């Protein structure tokens, strides 16, 4: 409102003084001012996004070690990738993390949002508590969980021992390393939960009341009232979570890390995520060309998966028109 | 008129913002000439905490002795930052540190300044440096780095546990195998005490490879399938892992406390023997002063292999994009001269890189330190090659060793996988 008033005042004030310049020069000047103010973003975008994207596409067809001029090798990097056992291992690890991690994070967030939406005493406190881990830096959380998952001294196994369960060697046994990483990822599910909570609060109470009068049970109320409202949010969360898990780096990197600046991948390479192997190629092995090819492959995989999810969404996302 | 001024001011503000953004993005090159006429050089080091404090003291000593150069120390424990700085035409530092195994990879890419001229100009006596460490400092016949501290690996043992078991420190591989088995205690399928532990499987197994007469690199590149290496891996699998089982061992390892903390399994008495480096002497004094421990040479597989050990080195280098190479070389010469080197290595509990300092009384307070120092100068002290492919090779060996320790592969099969990957290693 203020903006409109101010701009109209400028327009009014400019009219009498505008004898020297017609409408066109004034418009051009305004365009220039606008561009000048947008320049920091435009420059930032060109240097920090557009150029690196174009450069990485070029590097993916070269042998480039970061320091010497790239040497064109055509499709060699892509061919090597398909013959690289570690590449496939990292892709398989990432797929497992995504397939289990995404539904779990969505499910827990949705269930948790329902709990947080229950009118109980101390509700704001619970909401703050579930969100709290999201503001803890992932590196700090990672080291905390490394300690929590220690087979001898860790709290997780100590907690399990209360129920007579002997906890596993979480970070040494390849069967348990991926659940450990998913654990660490789910630890910050509070953010998703809060978004769901906002969506749940959008559901008109009258609809629940009407459904209840019609004799609808909890499940019926969820499928017929809640789900249509939260399904667009779910679509967004599913895509964001898939992208997040396909690019997962910090959690497995910290869990697997033994020494600084060394390529670690956990027992049986079970913690080597795609992004970790990409990073190792780029900054540990200095194979920037190969890493760029991996980055573009990941982009295409992510795009394909996202498009598949979007294509299926017509069947399960309610856009409010029906 | 007023409006015109407004507009001009707005354009100026926007222009200034853009300029600031661009300047911020471009970053600023380090070093230059200060107001007092001294040339400022930047020493970016990976160390932090107590080590960084010791280093800052050495920098202050140097600055005090100088009329022409002033060194600015920056603690930056981020190797990625180090690399990106070296990839631009003008870097952010004039001297930095890393480890010996990176010298070949970086020198081959032209990012390290050759030092032979500076070594001659500054009169640095390289013959006084530990030979196995110097092996890693050159690439293609040219020296690109100098070691400031070195590390050697020896067999540490818990005197109390050995005495209780009636065992004397082993001197042969057979004795080591027997001691490891006798000192391992298993209770209801769970290891409560391990005979021979490993601080890091990769280092332990590459060191054992040397102790069995193996070699990990040859003239033409990696030699993972060398007979001595395979013998070492077979010995480890057969005598250390198989008697307790891979699952029990991994459970034990997963329950280990943090490395070098009071809960470190060697310091807490849960591991009776371990192959590790000289920094243990300094940390034992801090976190386990009550522990009665000793250190001895790694048992030799045959008499001619006595005092076999692996040497690694902390190195100093000048990046090729430094604008003040001569001044950086002068400071480098100071850092590797006897007094600063002694002060520095002592602060870290590391071995000095100079042979002439290995017997210095300054290290007398560090318990058992002499054994490591002696091993470092042994003719059987070896180091892994520093080549363009070193990082990839180390990662593949690590995967192979993991399979050997988890009994999912025989040493022969695990090493065959490494060999199959060697064709794609960086050659430049």
CSV table of N, CA and C in Angstrom, one decimal, chain A residues 45-61 78 292 295-296 299:
chain,number,residue,atom,x,y,z
A,45,UNK,N,24.0,-14.7,-9.9
A,45,UNK,CA,23.4,-15.8,-10.6
A,45,UNK,C,24.3,-16.3,-11.8
A,46,UNK,N,24.8,-15.3,-12.5
A,46,UNK,CA,25.6,-15.7,-13.7
A,46,UNK,C,26.9,-16.4,-13.2
A,47,UNK,N,27.6,-15.8,-12.2
A,47,UNK,CA,28.9,-16.4,-11.8
A,47,UNK,C,28.7,-17.6,-10.9
A,48,UNK,N,27.7,-17.6,-10.1
A,48,UNK,CA,27.6,-18.7,-9.1
A,48,UNK,C,26.7,-19.9,-9.5
A,49,UNK,N,25.8,-19.6,-10.5
A,49,UNK,CA,25.0,-20.7,-11.0
A,49,UNK,C,25.1,-21.0,-12.5
A,50,UNK,N,24.9,-20.0,-13.3
A,50,UNK,CA,24.9,-20.3,-14.7
A,50,UNK,C,26.2,-20.8,-15.2
A,51,UNK,N,27.3,-20.0,-14.8
A,51,UNK,CA,28.6,-20.4,-15.3
A,51,UNK,C,29.0,-21.8,-14.8
A,52,UNK,N,28.9,-22.1,-13.5
A,52,UNK,CA,29.3,-23.4,-13.0
A,52,UNK,C,28.5,-24.5,-13.7
A,53,UNK,N,27.2,-24.3,-13.9
A,53,UNK,CA,26.4,-25.3,-14.6
A,53,UNK,C,26.9,-25.6,-16.0
A,54,UNK,N,27.2,-24.5,-16.7
A,54,UNK,CA,27.7,-24.7,-18.1
A,54,UNK,C,29.1,-25.3,-18.0
A,55,UNK,N,29.9,-24.9,-17.1
A,55,UNK,CA,31.3,-25.4,-17.0
A,55,UNK,C,31.3,-26.9,-16.7
A,56,UNK,N,30.4,-27.3,-15.7
A,56,UNK,CA,30.4,-28.7,-15.3
A,56,UNK,C,29.9,-29.6,-16.5
A,57,UNK,N,29.0,-29.1,-17.3
A,57,UNK,CA,28.6,-29.8,-18.4
A,57,UNK,C,29.7,-30.1,-19.4
A,58,UNK,N,30.5,-29.0,-19.6
A,58,UNK,CA,31.7,-29.2,-20.5
A,58,UNK,C,32.8,-30.1,-19.8
A,59,UNK,N,33.0,-29.9,-18.5
A,59,UNK,CA,34.1,-30.7,-17.8
A,59,UNK,C,33.7,-32.2,-17.9
A,60,UNK,N,32.4,-32.5,-17.9
A,60,UNK,CA,32.0,-33.9,-17.8
A,60,UNK,C,32.5,-34.7,-19.1
A,61,UNK,N,32.9,-33.9,-20.1
A,61,UNK,CA,33.4,-34.6,-21.3
A,61,UNK,C,34.9,-34.4,-21.4
A,78,UNK,N,31.7,-41.1,-19.0
A,78,UNK,CA,30.4,-41.7,-18.9
A,78,UNK,C,30.5,-43.2,-19.1
A,292,UNK,N,32.1,-34.4,-12.6
A,292,UNK,CA,31.1,-33.6,-13.3
A,292,UNK,C,30.2,-34.6,-14.1
A,295,UNK,N,27.8,-35.8,-11.6
A,295,UNK,CA,26.9,-34.8,-11.2
A,295,UNK,C,25.7,-34.7,-12.2
A,296,UNK,N,26.1,-34.7,-13.5
A,296,UNK,CA,25.0,-34.6,-14.5
A,296,UNK,C,24.2,-35.9,-14.5
A,299,UNK,N,21.8,-35.5,-11.8
A,299,UNK,CA,20.8,-34.6,-12.2
A,299,UNK,C,19.7,-35.2,-13.0
